[in-house]
Amino acid sequence: MAPTRGPRVKKGLLERLDSGEVVVGDGSFLLTLEKRGYVKAGLWTPEAVVEHPDAVRQLHMEFLRAGSDVMQTFTFSASEDNMGSQWEAVNTAACDLAREVADKGDALVAGGICQTSLYAHHKDEVRIKKLFRLQLEIFARKNVDFLIAEYFEHAVEAVWAVEVLKESGKPVAATMCIGPEGDMHGVTPGECAVKLVKAGASVVGVNCQFGPWTSLKTMSLMKEALQAAGLKAHFMVQSLGFHMPDCGKGGFLDLPEYPFVLEPRVATRWDIQKYAREAYNLGVRYIGGCCGFEPYHIRAIAEELAPERGFLPLASEKHGSWGSGLSTHTKPWIRARARREYWENLRPASGRPLCPSLSKPDA
């Protein structure tokens, strides 16, 4: 199968999902750009779209080449309460960068909002919805293709976000940053999914905070609840690119390695191919990643699901399937690794003999 070249006929999000197509999301921006020197840890705000647009553009391009069907605006925590007077310039620039890159392929632009810093302290619905509407006004003016309410720890605030985004008339996806235990108020994943669909979300799921396998377990609970309630929606999952089996309810934020010592936990490309296949088998059709999810991880999703999609991403020109490129190596023991069975069965070492394999959450 050859990589696809040039733009294809662009279809909307729901048109793709309704026809059973796989939509490959994008991946990590905050952690990746922090490592590259463009985002400050702690604040985690996206002023890089104004200060360093070339860096953001480059990362969008890497995801597009790797197979992403969606260029999500880099607007995480870009509401007025976090950005002050910069909020409008940041949201505008983020939309322009995402559209510029999306138009180089057949990718869609998703305008993204996330939980506010106000909810935990004030729970003021009117004030919080006003913050969401300010961002929505920019997304509407820039004519994004659809909207995502992502990274919500509380179902109530996520519902408020969906209700505001629905005012645009555009498709709305909504993801919670929760694990199988549910949100911070004890609302189960299934109940969260039901609330989001009833609020108007066409696509529901989870993103961030937990690793691939925990995220898929949570997706299964959401799916079961929607089926039991007689509700229909599409499913999306955008997990961390890290292994996090030792997380508590608060996810990876509570682990002592967060955020600067997560590298030993990075998922391999083969892990992500397995994640993509298991997500697909579960019925999830919008599959991407969040923090720690690099472009080669996105390529792994696109390659694993190439038979269903009918094409490979451009980045596969430089990547032999299951290490097949190693067949030309001069050393015979490395040539012997040019096969799927080798990489599927390998148990990789960390190279850290004095370190534990798991941690204890701080909270």
PDB file of N, CA and C in Angstrom, residues 9-48:
ATOM      1  N   VAL A   9     -10.787  14.613  -1.347  1.00  0.00           N
ATOM      2  CA  VAL A   9     -12.032  15.348  -1.201  1.00  0.00           C
ATOM      3  C   VAL A   9     -12.324  15.522   0.288  1.00  0.00           C
ATOM      4  N   LYS A  10     -12.499  16.758   0.704  1.00  0.00           N
ATOM      5  CA  LYS A  10     -12.690  17.031   2.126  1.00  0.00           C
ATOM      6  C   LYS A  10     -14.145  16.830   2.517  1.00  0.00           C
ATOM      7  N   LYS A  11     -14.358  16.008   3.529  1.00  0.00           N
ATOM      8  CA  LYS A  11     -15.680  15.759   4.079  1.00  0.00           C
ATOM      9  C   LYS A  11     -15.697  16.202   5.534  1.00  0.00           C
ATOM     10  N   GLY A  12     -16.879  16.524   6.028  1.00  0.00           N
ATOM     11  CA  GLY A  12     -17.012  16.966   7.412  1.00  0.00           C
ATOM     12  C   GLY A  12     -16.834  15.832   8.397  1.00  0.00           C
ATOM     13  N   LEU A  13     -16.709  16.190   9.675  1.00  0.00           N
ATOM     14  CA  LEU A  13     -16.468  15.196  10.710  1.00  0.00           C
ATOM     15  C   LEU A  13     -17.575  14.156  10.766  1.00  0.00           C
ATOM     16  N   LEU A  14     -18.811  14.607  10.880  1.00  0.00           N
ATOM     17  CA  LEU A  14     -19.906  13.649  11.018  1.00  0.00           C
ATOM     18  C   LEU A  14     -20.132  12.868   9.737  1.00  0.00           C
ATOM     19  N   GLU A  15     -19.878  13.470   8.600  1.00  0.00           N
ATOM     20  CA  GLU A  15     -19.980  12.744   7.333  1.00  0.00           C
ATOM     21  C   GLU A  15     -18.991  11.582   7.321  1.00  0.00           C
ATOM     22  N   ARG A  16     -17.795  11.820   7.811  1.00  0.00           N
ATOM     23  CA  ARG A  16     -16.789  10.765   7.875  1.00  0.00           C
ATOM     24  C   ARG A  16     -17.205   9.681   8.873  1.00  0.00           C
ATOM     25  N   LEU A  17     -17.577  10.103  10.079  1.00  0.00           N
ATOM     26  CA  LEU A  17     -17.899   9.131  11.113  1.00  0.00           C
ATOM     27  C   LEU A  17     -19.178   8.357  10.794  1.00  0.00           C
ATOM     28  N   ASP A  18     -20.172   9.036  10.249  1.00  0.00           N
ATOM     29  CA  ASP A  18     -21.428   8.362   9.911  1.00  0.00           C
ATOM     30  C   ASP A  18     -21.220   7.272   8.859  1.00  0.00           C
ATOM     31  N   SER A  19     -20.213   7.457   8.001  1.00  0.00           N
ATOM     32  CA  SER A  19     -19.937   6.461   6.966  1.00  0.00           C
ATOM     33  C   SER A  19     -19.008   5.350   7.457  1.00  0.00           C
ATOM     34  N   GLY A  20     -18.605   5.434   8.726  1.00  0.00           N
ATOM     35  CA  GLY A  20     -17.755   4.405   9.296  1.00  0.00           C
ATOM     36  C   GLY A  20     -16.270   4.644   9.131  1.00  0.00           C
ATOM     37  N   GLU A  21     -15.880   5.808   8.600  1.00  0.00           N
ATOM     38  CA  GLU A  21     -14.460   6.104   8.418  1.00  0.00           C
ATOM     39  C   GLU A  21     -13.749   6.259   9.761  1.00  0.00           C
ATOM     40  N   VAL A  22     -12.465   5.958   9.743  1.00  0.00           N
ATOM     41  CA  VAL A  22     -11.612   6.251  10.891  1.00  0.00           C
ATOM     42  C   VAL A  22     -11.116   7.688  10.766  1.00  0.00           C
ATOM     43  N   VAL A  23     -11.241   8.436  11.836  1.00  0.00           N
ATOM     44  CA  VAL A  23     -10.681   9.787  11.901  1.00  0.00           C
ATOM     45  C   VAL A  23      -9.492   9.730  12.851  1.00  0.00           C
ATOM     46  N   VAL A  24      -8.316  10.041  12.339  1.00  0.00           N
ATOM     47  CA  VAL A  24      -7.109  10.042  13.160  1.00  0.00           C
ATOM     48  C   VAL A  24      -6.899  11.447  13.717  1.00  0.00           C
ATOM     49  N   GLY A  25      -6.850  11.547  15.034  1.00  0.00           N
ATOM     50  CA  GLY A  25      -6.648  12.846  15.663  1.00  0.00           C
ATOM     51  C   GLY A  25      -5.182  13.254  15.636  1.00  0.00           C
ATOM     52  N   ASP A  26      -4.874  14.340  16.327  1.00  0.00           N
ATOM     53  CA  ASP A  26      -3.470  14.738  16.434  1.00  0.00           C
ATOM     54  C   ASP A  26      -2.967  14.355  17.824  1.00  0.00           C
ATOM     55  N   GLY A  27      -1.870  14.947  18.265  1.00  0.00           N
ATOM     56  CA  GLY A  27      -1.260  14.490  19.502  1.00  0.00           C
ATOM     57  C   GLY A  27      -0.863  15.615  20.441  1.00  0.00           C
ATOM     58  N   SER A  28       0.289  15.454  21.049  1.00  0.00           N
ATOM     59  CA  SER A  28       0.763  16.320  22.124  1.00  0.00           C
ATOM     60  C   SER A  28       1.243  17.676  21.616  1.00  0.00           C
ATOM     61  N   PHE A  29       0.775  18.725  22.253  1.00  0.00           N
ATOM     62  CA  PHE A  29       1.292  20.067  21.984  1.00  0.00           C
ATOM     63  C   PHE A  29       1.985  20.635  23.223  1.00  0.00           C
ATOM     64  N   LEU A  30       1.288  20.661  24.353  1.00  0.00           N
ATOM     65  CA  LEU A  30       1.864  21.301  25.543  1.00  0.00           C
ATOM     66  C   LEU A  30       3.191  20.663  25.949  1.00  0.00           C
ATOM     67  N   LEU A  31       3.207  19.364  26.205  1.00  0.00           N
ATOM     68  CA  LEU A  31       4.434  18.733  26.678  1.00  0.00           C
ATOM     69  C   LEU A  31       5.508  18.729  25.601  1.00  0.00           C
ATOM     70  N   THR A  32       5.096  18.522  24.361  1.00  0.00           N
ATOM     71  CA  THR A  32       6.080  18.491  23.270  1.00  0.00           C
ATOM     72  C   THR A  32       6.723  19.859  23.076  1.00  0.00           C
ATOM     73  N   LEU A  33       5.925  20.914  23.085  1.00  0.00           N
ATOM     74  CA  LEU A  33       6.482  22.252  22.894  1.00  0.00           C
ATOM     75  C   LEU A  33       7.234  22.732  24.131  1.00  0.00           C
ATOM     76  N   GLU A  34       6.874  22.215  25.304  1.00  0.00           N
ATOM     77  CA  GLU A  34       7.672  22.531  26.500  1.00  0.00           C
ATOM     78  C   GLU A  34       9.074  21.944  26.352  1.00  0.00           C
ATOM     79  N   LYS A  35       9.155  20.711  25.871  1.00  0.00           N
ATOM     80  CA  LYS A  35      10.461  20.085  25.671  1.00  0.00           C
ATOM     81  C   LYS A  35      11.274  20.817  24.619  1.00  0.00           C
ATOM     82  N   ARG A  36      10.592  21.370  23.643  1.00  0.00           N
ATOM     83  CA  ARG A  36      11.282  22.093  22.560  1.00  0.00           C
ATOM     84  C   ARG A  36      11.592  23.532  22.928  1.00  0.00           C
ATOM     85  N   GLY A  37      11.118  23.984  24.090  1.00  0.00           N
ATOM     86  CA  GLY A  37      11.470  25.313  24.564  1.00  0.00           C
ATOM     87  C   GLY A  37      10.502  26.415  24.203  1.00  0.00           C
ATOM     88  N   TYR A  38       9.222  26.073  23.975  1.00  0.00           N
ATOM     89  CA  TYR A  38       8.256  27.089  23.541  1.00  0.00           C
ATOM     90  C   TYR A  38       7.053  27.242  24.469  1.00  0.00           C
ATOM     91  N   VAL A  39       6.923  26.378  25.462  1.00  0.00           N
ATOM     92  CA  VAL A  39       5.825  26.450  26.430  1.00  0.00           C
ATOM     93  C   VAL A  39       6.444  26.355  27.823  1.00  0.00           C
ATOM     94  N   LYS A  40       5.903  27.118  28.769  1.00  0.00           N
ATOM     95  CA  LYS A  40       6.418  27.093  30.136  1.00  0.00           C
ATOM     96  C   LYS A  40       5.585  26.161  31.005  1.00  0.00           C
ATOM     97  N   ALA A  41       6.260  25.204  31.629  1.00  0.00           N
ATOM     98  CA  ALA A  41       5.575  24.283  32.533  1.00  0.00           C
ATOM     99  C   ALA A  41       5.008  25.044  33.722  1.00  0.00           C
ATOM    100  N   GLY A  42       3.865  24.613  34.183  1.00  0.00           N
ATOM    101  CA  GLY A  42       3.200  25.263  35.295  1.00  0.00           C
ATOM    102  C   GLY A  42       2.052  26.109  34.803  1.00  0.00           C
ATOM    103  N   LEU A  43       2.368  27.059  33.952  1.00  0.00           N
ATOM    104  CA  LEU A  43       1.312  27.876  33.352  1.00  0.00           C
ATOM    105  C   LEU A  43       0.561  27.083  32.292  1.00  0.00           C
ATOM    106  N   TRP A  44       1.322  26.364  31.455  1.00  0.00           N
ATOM    107  CA  TRP A  44       0.741  25.536  30.385  1.00  0.00           C
ATOM    108  C   TRP A  44      -0.219  26.326  29.516  1.00  0.00           C
ATOM    109  N   THR A  45       0.148  27.527  29.139  1.00  0.00           N
ATOM    110  CA  THR A  45      -0.703  28.333  28.263  1.00  0.00           C
ATOM    111  C   THR A  45      -0.050  28.439  26.883  1.00  0.00           C
ATOM    112  N   PRO A  46      -0.867  28.632  25.844  1.00  0.00           N
ATOM    113  CA  PRO A  46      -0.390  28.492  24.461  1.00  0.00           C
ATOM    114  C   PRO A  46       0.016  29.781  23.752  1.00  0.00           C
ATOM    115  N   GLU A  47       0.651  30.708  24.465  1.00  0.00           N
ATOM    116  CA  GLU A  47       1.065  31.952  23.803  1.00  0.00           C
ATOM    117  C   GLU A  47       2.093  31.719  22.703  1.00  0.00           C
ATOM    118  N   ALA A  48       2.594  30.499  22.594  1.00  0.00           N
ATOM    119  CA  ALA A  48       3.540  30.172  21.518  1.00  0.00           C
ATOM    120  C   ALA A  48       2.952  30.420  20.136  1.00  0.00           C
TER     121      ALA A  48
END
